[in-house]
């Protein structure tokens, strides 16, 4: 087993696209690291550089203490699961799993043992003699994972492995991948643009944007203390509400109402973020006219303008607020996330 | 749902629309074919004055003629060499073109040109290049100590017609191979690279098997081409000689019919040739039906 380190990694494609602009990351041995970010932010490029499928423009990739920049993919001791699975269509499942071992000259008996073991772990025993085209999407996904685990690599790489599955299967496979990874203890880098997947699977979550890392942390850290306005609005569903505000001594003023925030000094404009679940209907507070209501079953989402911006408020299913009602929303100063409007960075606060 | 179907009222319009095509096929394919079958049952005297209906006499004569078997063997050797050479080179070129290289567009376009050249013209071209004493390549060969003379040496003559015939077919094969290669998902190749297969091993264990439907299709096309469409090349370059070294079935049809004036025997040969081509095509269709794409 081995950890993985990226040191100011850069990638400029031949067309001049700066896909990755200096990414540094440390993935400890056995950790499950998820890269999340919007489409085109360079997640796949980072992963493909780790795999050795793209050349590195600058920076260093270290796997288990060895710099692998100029090492062939085959020699990096990694395994990758592709979005479209990339199974060998002309080989049976057994041969798909055995291919990597055969290429490395593993003895036949051992191949048999390892393939059987992997098939058992993934529930593929009954499918070993089938061709990929005879499998369902979920089963193909398992074969792709099986192909990764038989080799017992030092690092697993996943590039949006679940995006071709239906919602239910996605939830199931999410749990399964996590269980397998814990069981095997292999360092993993997992790319997704689905923030629910990112939150639920990661030990270590990396939020990327525009070829750079915005924040690294545990899912809870990132959710509770987003480092930038971008992360704050990207992680969480529905996204965090951002309101214009002004810093005053000991608080922030939103739409004329001062909300106490410890340690604030007067002066500048700030952006105040608040999650939909942190807004409460109360006796007194900012007026909020409900424009429409989304029923989610367990909770309800109220949409409408607050202090000049459209916001969402999450209330329990028992709430009786209706479209057209005007209610008052209480804002708790400790639930506010304050950002510098110019840089988008989180402001130090108590 | 499916693509929308166009329907015509009445029968006249559809009939009129396909009539020209049917006319051409009928006039230039079915009619000569029927004529050949009819003629193959007849025998003419040496001066073409009287014609006699002889049933299978022409076929009997054909299948007891050692010269016919010799031509068959020559054809098989010729076809195997043409198909092998043109497929091999086309695959090599396509593999190179498939990589992202600078100028790949020009390279591809240039490779397609030879297909537009008529077989006889290809023959003339190779005739020039390989003409003993004059041709560029022929002189080069002589200089490096190979006594090149396709006019005297049967093997040299065979090599010459094989090269000329294969050259023309490379473009066609190249196009299909390139399309086949581009249909292989890049991630499959990348997965194999991560799985520890080097370039050669990737080619033989992944790319080549995935191309096999294309290869099979092209093999049939090339064999049919070598059997039937290489008359021009042989006629221009060797006239089937020296001796009978390059006398293939199709050239023998011409020599026996036109030059030997044995119209009945020549027609019988055409019918056999036609049967071979129909057989090959049938095999191909069976295969295509059985093996759906991966
Ligand atoms: N082979 C390439 N040549 C040139 N530019 C590329 C290449 N591959 C990717 N890019 C560009 O690099 C940027 C990052 O692409 P990348 O595939 O890493 O994004 P991503 O985060 O994986 O997005 P997605 O979620 O859509 O998969 C994009 O702007 C993309 O257009
Ligand atoms: Mg991607």
Coordinates of N, CA and C in Angstrom, one line a residue, chain A residues 69-287:
Chain A
X69 N 6.4 10.5 -12.6 CA 6.2 11.3 -13.8 C 6.5 10.6 -15.1
X70 N 7.6 9.9 -15.1 CA 8.1 9.3 -16.4 C 7.9 7.8 -16.4
X71 N 7.1 7.3 -15.6 CA 6.9 5.9 -15.5 C 5.7 5.5 -16.3
X72 N 5.8 4.4 -17.1 CA 4.7 3.9 -17.9 C 3.5 3.6 -17.0
X73 N 2.2 3.7 -17.6 CA 1.0 3.4 -16.8 C 1.1 2.0 -16.1
X74 N 1.6 1.1 -16.9 CA 1.7 -0.3 -16.4 C 2.6 -0.5 -15.2
X75 N 3.6 0.4 -15.1 CA 4.6 0.3 -14.1 C 4.2 1.1 -12.8
X76 N 3.1 1.8 -12.9 CA 2.8 2.7 -11.7 C 2.1 1.9 -10.6
X77 N 1.7 0.7 -10.9 CA 0.9 -0.1 -9.9 C -0.4 0.6 -9.5
X78 N -1.1 1.0 -10.5 CA -2.4 1.6 -10.3 C -3.5 0.9 -11.1
X79 N -4.7 1.0 -10.7 CA -5.8 0.4 -11.5 C -6.8 1.5 -11.7
X80 N -7.4 1.5 -12.9 CA -8.4 2.6 -13.2 C -9.7 2.0 -13.6
X81 N -10.8 2.7 -13.1 CA -12.1 2.3 -13.6 C -12.6 3.5 -14.4
X82 N -13.0 3.2 -15.7 CA -13.4 4.3 -16.6 C -14.9 4.5 -16.5
X83 N -15.3 5.7 -16.9 CA -16.7 6.0 -17.0 C -17.5 5.0 -17.8
X84 N -17.0 4.7 -19.0 CA -17.7 3.8 -19.9 C -17.3 2.3 -19.7
X85 N -16.6 2.1 -18.6 CA -16.1 0.8 -18.1 C -14.9 0.3 -18.9
X86 N -14.9 0.5 -20.2 CA -13.8 0.1 -21.1 C -13.4 -1.4 -20.9
X87 N -14.5 -2.2 -20.9 CA -14.2 -3.7 -20.8 C -13.7 -4.1 -22.2
X88 N -13.0 -5.3 -22.2 CA -12.6 -5.8 -23.5 C -13.8 -6.6 -24.1
X89 N -14.4 -6.0 -25.2 CA -15.6 -6.6 -25.6 C -15.5 -8.0 -26.1
X90 N -14.3 -8.4 -26.6 CA -14.2 -9.7 -27.2 C -13.7 -10.8 -26.2
X91 N -13.7 -10.4 -24.9 CA -13.2 -11.4 -23.9 C -14.3 -11.6 -23.0
X92 N -14.4 -12.9 -22.5 CA -15.4 -13.2 -21.5 C -15.0 -12.5 -20.2
X93 N -15.9 -12.5 -19.2 CA -15.7 -11.8 -18.0 C -14.4 -12.3 -17.3
X94 N -14.2 -13.7 -17.3 CA -13.1 -14.3 -16.7 C -11.8 -13.7 -17.3
X95 N -11.8 -13.6 -18.6 CA -10.5 -13.2 -19.3 C -10.3 -11.7 -19.1
X96 N -11.4 -10.9 -19.0 CA -11.3 -9.5 -18.7 C -10.6 -9.3 -17.4
X97 N -11.0 -10.2 -16.4 CA -10.4 -10.0 -15.1 C -8.9 -10.5 -15.1
X98 N -8.7 -11.6 -15.9 CA -7.4 -12.2 -15.9 C -6.3 -11.5 -16.7
X99 N -6.8 -10.6 -17.7 CA -5.9 -10.0 -18.7 C -4.7 -9.4 -18.0
X100 N -4.9 -8.5 -17.0 CA -3.8 -7.8 -16.4 C -2.8 -8.7 -15.7
X101 N -3.3 -9.8 -15.2 CA -2.5 -10.8 -14.5 C -1.6 -11.5 -15.5
X102 N -2.3 -11.9 -16.6 CA -1.6 -12.7 -17.6 C -0.5 -11.8 -18.2
X103 N -0.7 -10.5 -18.4 CA 0.3 -9.7 -19.0 C 1.5 -9.6 -18.1
X104 N 1.3 -9.8 -16.8 CA 2.4 -9.7 -15.9 C 3.0 -11.1 -15.6
X105 N 2.5 -12.1 -16.3 CA 3.1 -13.4 -16.2 C 2.8 -14.1 -14.8
X106 N 1.7 -13.8 -14.3 CA 1.2 -14.4 -13.0 C 1.0 -15.9 -13.3
X107 N 1.4 -16.8 -12.4 CA 1.1 -18.2 -12.7 C -0.4 -18.5 -12.8
X108 N -0.7 -19.5 -13.6 CA -2.1 -19.8 -14.0 C -2.9 -20.1 -12.7
X109 N -2.4 -20.9 -11.8 CA -3.1 -21.2 -10.6 C -3.5 -20.0 -9.8
X110 N -2.5 -19.1 -9.7 CA -2.8 -17.9 -8.9 C -3.8 -17.0 -9.6
X111 N -3.7 -16.9 -10.9 CA -4.7 -16.1 -11.7 C -6.1 -16.7 -11.3
X112 N -6.2 -18.0 -11.4 CA -7.5 -18.6 -11.1 C -8.0 -18.2 -9.7
X113 N -7.1 -18.3 -8.7 CA -7.5 -18.0 -7.3 C -7.9 -16.5 -7.2
X114 N -7.1 -15.7 -7.8 CA -7.4 -14.2 -7.6 C -8.7 -13.8 -8.4
X115 N -8.9 -14.4 -9.6 CA -10.1 -14.0 -10.3 C -11.4 -14.6 -9.6
X116 N -11.3 -15.8 -9.0 CA -12.4 -16.4 -8.3 C -12.7 -15.5 -7.1
X117 N -11.7 -15.1 -6.4 CA -11.8 -14.3 -5.2 C -12.5 -13.0 -5.5
X118 N -12.0 -12.3 -6.6 CA -12.6 -11.0 -7.0 C -14.1 -11.2 -7.4
X119 N -14.3 -12.3 -8.1 CA -15.7 -12.6 -8.6 C -16.6 -12.8 -7.4
X120 N -16.1 -13.4 -6.4 CA -16.9 -13.7 -5.2 C -17.2 -12.4 -4.5
X121 N -16.2 -11.6 -4.3 CA -16.3 -10.3 -3.6 C -17.4 -9.4 -4.3
X122 N -17.5 -9.5 -5.6 CA -18.4 -8.7 -6.4 C -19.7 -9.4 -6.8
X123 N -19.8 -10.6 -6.4 CA -21.0 -11.4 -6.8 C -21.1 -11.6 -8.3
X124 N -19.9 -11.9 -8.9 CA -19.9 -12.2 -10.4 C -19.7 -13.6 -10.7
X125 N -19.7 -14.5 -9.7 CA -19.4 -15.9 -10.0 C -20.1 -16.5 -11.2
X126 N -21.4 -16.2 -11.2 CA -22.3 -16.8 -12.3 C -22.1 -16.2 -13.6
X127 N -21.2 -15.2 -13.7 CA -21.1 -14.4 -15.0 C -19.8 -14.6 -15.7
X128 N -18.9 -15.4 -15.1 CA -17.6 -15.5 -15.6 C -17.4 -15.9 -17.0
X129 N -18.4 -16.6 -17.5 CA -18.3 -17.1 -18.9 C -19.0 -16.2 -19.9
X130 N -19.6 -15.1 -19.4 CA -20.3 -14.3 -20.3 C -19.4 -13.2 -21.0
X131 N -19.9 -12.7 -22.1 CA -19.3 -11.5 -22.7 C -19.9 -10.2 -22.1
X132 N -19.1 -9.2 -22.2 CA -19.6 -7.9 -21.6 C -20.9 -7.5 -22.2
X133 N -21.2 -7.8 -23.5 CA -22.4 -7.3 -24.1 C -23.6 -8.1 -23.5
X134 N -23.3 -9.2 -22.8 CA -24.4 -10.0 -22.2 C -24.7 -9.6 -20.8
X135 N -24.1 -8.5 -20.4 CA -24.3 -8.0 -19.0 C -25.1 -6.7 -18.9
X136 N -25.7 -6.5 -17.8 CA -26.4 -5.2 -17.5 C -25.4 -4.2 -17.2
X137 N -25.8 -2.9 -17.2 CA -24.9 -1.8 -16.8 C -24.2 -2.0 -15.5
X138 N -25.0 -2.4 -14.5 CA -24.5 -2.6 -13.1 C -23.5 -3.7 -13.1
X139 N -23.7 -4.8 -13.8 CA -22.8 -5.9 -13.9 C -21.5 -5.5 -14.6
X140 N -21.6 -4.7 -15.6 CA -20.4 -4.3 -16.3 C -19.5 -3.5 -15.4
X141 N -20.2 -2.6 -14.6 CA -19.6 -1.8 -13.6 C -18.8 -2.7 -12.6
X142 N -19.4 -3.8 -12.2 CA -18.7 -4.7 -11.3 C -17.5 -5.3 -11.9
X143 N -17.7 -5.7 -13.2 CA -16.5 -6.3 -13.9 C -15.4 -5.3 -13.9
X144 N -15.7 -4.1 -14.2 CA -14.7 -3.1 -14.3 C -14.0 -2.9 -12.9
X145 N -14.7 -3.0 -11.9 CA -14.1 -3.0 -10.5 C -13.3 -4.2 -10.3
X146 N -13.8 -5.3 -10.7 CA -13.1 -6.6 -10.5 C -11.8 -6.5 -11.2
X147 N -11.8 -6.0 -12.4 CA -10.5 -5.9 -13.1 C -9.5 -5.0 -12.4
X148 N -10.0 -4.0 -11.6 CA -9.1 -3.2 -10.8 C -8.6 -4.0 -9.6
X149 N -9.5 -4.7 -8.9 CA -9.1 -5.3 -7.7 C -8.2 -6.6 -7.8
X150 N -8.4 -7.3 -8.9 CA -7.6 -8.6 -9.0 C -6.1 -8.3 -9.0
X151 N -5.8 -7.1 -9.5 CA -4.3 -6.8 -9.6 C -3.7 -6.4 -8.3
X152 N -4.5 -6.1 -7.3 CA -4.1 -5.7 -6.0 C -3.1 -4.5 -6.1
X153 N -3.6 -3.4 -6.8 CA -2.7 -2.3 -7.0 C -2.5 -1.4 -5.8
X154 N -1.6 -0.5 -5.8 CA -1.3 0.4 -4.7 C -2.4 1.5 -4.7
X155 N -2.9 1.9 -5.9 CA -3.8 3.0 -5.9 C -5.0 2.6 -6.9
X156 N -6.2 2.9 -6.5 CA -7.4 2.8 -7.4 C -7.7 4.2 -7.9
X157 N -8.0 4.3 -9.2 CA -8.5 5.5 -9.7 C -9.9 5.3 -10.3
X158 N -10.8 6.1 -10.0 CA -12.1 6.0 -10.6 C -12.5 7.3 -11.3
X159 N -12.9 7.2 -12.5 CA -13.4 8.4 -13.2 C -14.9 8.3 -13.4
X160 N -15.7 9.0 -12.6 CA -17.1 9.0 -12.7 C -17.7 7.6 -13.0
X161 N -17.4 6.6 -12.1 CA -17.7 5.3 -12.5 C -19.2 5.0 -12.5
X162 N -20.0 5.8 -11.8 CA -21.4 5.5 -11.6 C -22.3 6.4 -12.5
X163 N -21.7 7.2 -13.3 CA -22.6 8.2 -14.0 C -23.5 7.6 -15.1
X164 N -23.1 6.3 -15.5 CA -24.0 5.7 -16.5 C -25.1 4.8 -15.9
X165 N -25.2 4.8 -14.5 CA -26.2 3.9 -13.9 C -27.4 4.7 -13.5
X166 N -28.5 4.0 -13.3 CA -29.7 4.7 -12.8 C -29.6 5.0 -11.4
X167 N -30.4 5.9 -10.9 CA -30.3 6.5 -9.6 C -30.2 5.5 -8.5
X168 N -31.0 4.5 -8.5 CA -31.1 3.5 -7.5 C -29.8 2.7 -7.4
X169 N -29.4 2.2 -8.6 CA -28.2 1.4 -8.7 C -27.0 2.2 -8.2
X170 N -27.0 3.5 -8.5 CA -25.9 4.4 -8.2 C -25.7 4.4 -6.6
X171 N -26.9 4.5 -5.9 CA -26.8 4.6 -4.5 C -26.2 3.2 -4.0
X172 N -26.7 2.1 -4.6 CA -26.2 0.8 -4.1 C -24.7 0.6 -4.4
X173 N -24.3 1.0 -5.6 CA -22.9 0.8 -5.9 C -22.0 1.7 -5.1
X174 N -22.5 2.9 -4.8 CA -21.8 3.9 -4.0 C -21.3 3.2 -2.7
X175 N -22.3 2.6 -2.0 CA -22.1 1.9 -0.8 C -21.1 0.7 -1.0
X176 N -21.3 0.0 -2.1 CA -20.5 -1.1 -2.3 C -19.0 -0.8 -2.6
X177 N -18.8 0.3 -3.4 CA -17.4 0.7 -3.7 C -16.7 1.1 -2.4
X178 N -17.5 1.8 -1.5 CA -16.9 2.2 -0.3 C -16.6 1.1 0.6
X179 N -17.5 0.1 0.7 CA -17.3 -1.1 1.5 C -16.0 -1.9 1.0
X180 N -15.9 -2.1 -0.3 CA -14.8 -2.8 -0.9 C -13.5 -2.1 -0.6
X181 N -13.5 -0.7 -0.7 CA -12.3 0.0 -0.5 C -11.8 -0.1 0.9
X182 N -12.8 0.0 1.9 CA -12.4 -0.2 3.3 C -11.8 -1.6 3.5
X183 N -12.5 -2.6 2.9 CA -12.1 -3.9 3.1 C -10.7 -4.1 2.6
X184 N -10.4 -3.6 1.4 CA -9.1 -3.8 0.8 C -8.0 -2.8 1.3
X185 N -8.5 -1.7 1.8 CA -7.6 -0.6 2.3 C -6.7 0.0 1.2
X186 N -7.1 0.0 0.0 CA -6.3 0.6 -1.1 C -6.6 2.1 -1.2
X187 N -5.5 2.9 -1.3 CA -5.6 4.3 -1.5 C -6.4 4.6 -2.8
X188 N -7.3 5.5 -2.7 CA -8.2 5.7 -3.8 C -8.4 7.1 -4.2
X189 N -8.4 7.4 -5.5 CA -8.8 8.8 -5.9 C -10.0 8.6 -6.8
X190 N -11.1 9.3 -6.5 CA -12.4 9.1 -7.1 C -12.9 10.4 -7.6
X191 N -13.2 10.4 -8.9 CA -13.6 11.7 -9.5 C -15.1 11.6 -9.8
X192 N -15.8 12.7 -9.4 CA -17.2 12.8 -9.7 C -17.6 14.2 -9.8
X193 N -18.8 14.5 -10.4 CA -19.3 15.9 -10.4 C -20.5 15.9 -9.6
X194 N -20.9 14.7 -9.0 CA -22.1 14.6 -8.2 C -21.7 14.9 -6.7
X195 N -22.2 16.0 -6.2 CA -21.8 16.3 -4.8 C -22.3 15.4 -3.7
X196 N -23.4 14.7 -4.0 CA -23.9 13.8 -3.0 C -22.9 12.6 -2.9
X197 N -22.5 12.1 -4.1 CA -21.5 11.1 -4.1 C -20.3 11.5 -3.4
X198 N -19.9 12.7 -3.6 CA -18.6 13.2 -3.0 C -18.8 13.3 -1.5
X199 N -19.9 13.8 -1.0 CA -20.1 13.9 0.4 C -20.1 12.6 1.1
X200 N -20.9 11.6 0.5 CA -21.1 10.4 1.2 C -19.9 9.4 1.1
X201 N -19.0 9.6 0.1 CA -18.0 8.6 -0.1 C -16.6 9.0 0.5
X202 N -16.4 10.3 0.5 CA -15.0 10.7 0.8 C -14.6 10.6 2.2
X203 N -13.3 10.3 2.4 CA -12.6 10.6 3.7 C -12.1 12.0 3.6
X204 N -11.6 12.2 2.4 CA -10.9 13.5 2.1 C -11.6 14.0 0.8
X205 N -12.1 15.2 0.9 CA -12.9 15.8 -0.2 C -12.1 16.9 -0.8
X206 N -11.9 16.9 -2.1 CA -11.2 18.0 -2.8 C -12.1 18.7 -3.7
X207 N -12.4 19.9 -3.5 CA -13.3 20.7 -4.4 C -12.4 21.4 -5.4
X208 N -12.6 21.2 -6.7 CA -11.9 21.9 -7.7 C -12.7 22.8 -8.5
X209 N -12.1 23.8 -9.0 CA -12.8 24.8 -9.9 C -11.7 25.4 -10.8
X210 N -12.0 25.4 -12.1 CA -11.1 26.1 -13.1 C -9.7 25.6 -13.0
X211 N -9.4 24.3 -12.8 CA -8.1 23.8 -12.8 C -7.3 24.0 -11.5
X212 N -8.0 24.5 -10.5 CA -7.3 24.7 -9.2 C -8.1 24.0 -8.1
X213 N -7.5 23.8 -7.0 CA -8.2 23.3 -5.8 C -8.7 24.4 -5.0
X214 N -10.0 24.4 -4.7 CA -10.6 25.4 -3.9 C -10.4 25.1 -2.4
X215 N -10.6 23.8 -2.1 CA -10.6 23.4 -0.7 C -10.4 21.9 -0.6
X216 N -9.6 21.5 0.5 CA -9.5 20.1 0.8 C -9.9 19.9 2.2
X217 N -10.6 18.9 2.5 CA -11.0 18.6 3.9 C -11.9 17.4 4.0
X218 N -12.4 17.1 5.2 CA -13.4 16.1 5.3 C -14.7 16.7 4.8
X219 N -15.6 15.8 4.4 CA -16.9 16.3 3.9 C -17.6 17.3 4.9
X220 N -17.5 16.9 6.2 CA -18.1 17.7 7.2 C -17.4 19.1 7.3
X221 N -16.1 19.1 7.3 CA -15.4 20.4 7.4 C -15.8 21.3 6.2
X222 N -15.9 20.7 5.1 CA -16.2 21.4 3.9 C -17.6 22.0 3.9
X223 N -18.5 21.2 4.4 CA -19.9 21.6 4.5 C -20.0 22.7 5.6
X224 N -19.3 22.5 6.7 CA -19.5 23.4 7.8 C -18.7 24.7 7.6
X225 N -17.5 24.6 7.1 CA -16.7 25.7 7.0 C -16.1 25.9 5.6
X226 N -17.0 26.1 4.6 CA -16.5 26.3 3.2 C -15.5 27.4 3.1
X227 N -14.4 27.2 2.5 CA -13.3 28.1 2.4 C -13.5 29.3 1.5
X228 N -14.4 29.0 0.5 CA -14.7 30.1 -0.5 C -16.2 30.1 -0.8
X229 N -16.6 31.2 -1.3 CA -18.0 31.3 -1.7 C -18.4 30.2 -2.7
X230 N -17.4 29.9 -3.6 CA -17.6 28.9 -4.6 C -18.0 27.6 -4.0
X231 N -17.1 27.1 -3.0 CA -17.3 25.9 -2.4 C -18.7 25.9 -1.6
X232 N -19.0 27.0 -1.0 CA -20.2 27.1 -0.2 C -21.4 26.9 -1.1
X233 N -21.4 27.4 -2.3 CA -22.6 27.2 -3.1 C -22.5 25.9 -3.9
X234 N -21.3 25.4 -4.1 CA -21.2 24.1 -4.9 C -21.7 22.9 -4.0
X235 N -21.2 22.9 -2.8 CA -21.5 21.7 -1.9 C -22.8 22.0 -1.1
X236 N -23.7 21.1 -1.2 CA -25.0 21.3 -0.5 C -26.1 21.4 -1.5
X237 N -27.2 20.7 -1.2 CA -28.4 20.7 -2.1 C -29.6 20.9 -1.2
X238 N -30.4 21.9 -1.4 CA -30.2 23.0 -2.3 C -29.0 23.9 -1.8
X239 N -28.4 24.6 -2.8 CA -27.2 25.4 -2.4 C -27.4 26.4 -1.4
X240 N -26.3 26.8 -0.8 CA -26.3 27.9 0.2 C -26.9 29.2 -0.4
X241 N -27.7 29.9 0.4 CA -28.1 31.3 0.0 C -27.0 32.3 0.2
X242 N -26.8 33.2 -0.7 CA -25.8 34.2 -0.5 C -26.6 35.6 -0.5
X243 N -26.4 36.3 0.6 CA -27.1 37.6 0.7 C -26.0 38.7 0.8
X244 N -26.4 39.9 0.2 CA -25.5 41.0 0.3 C -25.6 41.6 1.7
X245 N -24.5 42.0 2.3 CA -24.5 42.5 3.7 C -23.5 43.5 3.9
X246 N -23.5 44.1 5.1 CA -22.5 45.1 5.4 C -22.0 44.8 6.8
X247 N -20.7 44.9 7.0 CA -20.2 44.7 8.3 C -20.3 45.9 9.2
X248 N -20.8 45.6 10.4 CA -20.9 46.7 11.4 C -20.2 46.2 12.7
X249 N -20.0 47.1 13.6 CA -19.3 46.6 14.8 C -20.1 45.6 15.5
X250 N -19.6 44.4 15.7 CA -20.3 43.3 16.4 C -21.4 42.6 15.6
X251 N -21.4 42.8 14.3 CA -22.4 42.1 13.6 C -22.4 42.4 12.1
X252 N -23.4 41.9 11.4 CA -23.6 42.3 10.0 C -25.0 42.8 9.8
X253 N -25.1 43.8 8.9 CA -26.5 44.3 8.6 C -26.9 43.7 7.3
X254 N -28.1 43.0 7.4 CA -28.7 42.5 6.2 C -30.1 43.2 6.0
X255 N -30.2 43.9 4.9 CA -31.5 44.5 4.7 C -32.0 45.3 5.8
X256 N -31.1 46.1 6.5 CA -31.5 46.9 7.6 C -31.5 46.3 8.9
X257 N -31.5 45.0 9.0 CA -31.5 44.3 10.3 C -30.1 43.9 10.7
X258 N -29.6 44.2 11.9 CA -28.3 43.8 12.3 C -28.4 42.5 13.0
X259 N -27.5 41.6 12.5 CA -27.5 40.3 13.1 C -26.1 40.2 13.8
X260 N -26.2 39.9 15.1 CA -24.9 39.9 15.9 C -24.0 38.8 15.4
X261 N -22.7 39.2 15.2 CA -21.7 38.2 14.9 C -20.5 38.6 15.7
X262 N -19.9 37.7 16.5 CA -18.8 38.0 17.4 C -17.6 38.4 16.6
X263 N -17.0 39.5 17.1 CA -15.7 39.9 16.5 C -15.7 40.7 15.2
X264 N -16.9 41.1 14.8 CA -16.9 41.9 13.5 C -16.5 43.3 13.8
X265 N -15.8 43.9 12.8 CA -15.5 45.3 12.9 C -16.2 46.0 11.8
X266 N -16.6 47.2 12.0 CA -17.4 48.0 11.0 C -16.7 48.3 9.7
X267 N -17.4 48.5 8.7 CA -16.8 49.0 7.5 C -17.3 48.4 6.2
X268 N -16.6 47.3 5.9 CA -16.7 46.8 4.5 C -18.0 46.1 4.2
X269 N -18.2 46.0 2.9 CA -19.3 45.1 2.4 C -18.8 43.6 2.5
X270 N -19.8 42.8 2.9 CA -19.4 41.3 2.9 C -20.6 40.6 2.2
X271 N -20.3 39.3 1.9 CA -21.4 38.5 1.4 C -21.7 37.5 2.6
X272 N -23.0 37.4 2.9 CA -23.4 36.5 4.0 C -24.0 35.3 3.4
X273 N -23.5 34.1 3.7 CA -24.1 32.9 3.2 C -24.8 32.2 4.3
X274 N -26.0 31.6 4.0 CA -26.7 30.9 5.0 C -27.4 29.7 4.3
X275 N -27.2 28.5 4.9 CA -27.8 27.3 4.3 C -29.3 27.3 4.5
X276 N -30.0 26.7 3.6 CA -31.5 26.7 3.6 C -32.0 26.2 4.9
X277 N -31.3 25.2 5.5 CA -31.8 24.6 6.7 C -31.5 25.4 8.0
X278 N -30.6 26.4 7.8 CA -30.3 27.3 8.9 C -31.3 28.5 9.0
X279 N -32.1 28.7 8.1 CA -33.1 29.7 8.1 C -34.4 29.2 8.8
X280 N -34.9 29.9 9.8 CA -36.1 29.5 10.5 C -37.2 30.5 10.4
X281 N -38.4 30.0 10.4 CA -39.5 30.9 10.4 C -39.7 31.3 11.9
X282 N -39.8 32.5 12.2 CA -39.9 33.0 13.6 C -40.9 34.1 13.8
X283 N -41.1 34.5 15.0 CA -42.0 35.6 15.3 C -41.5 36.9 14.7
X284 N -40.2 37.1 14.8 CA -39.7 38.3 14.2 C -38.4 38.1 13.5
X285 N -38.1 38.9 12.5 CA -36.9 38.7 11.7 C -37.2 39.4 10.4
X286 N -36.5 39.0 9.3 CA -36.6 39.6 8.0 C -37.9 39.1 7.3
X287 N -38.6 40.0 6.7 CA -39.9 39.6 6.0 C -39.5 38.8 4.8

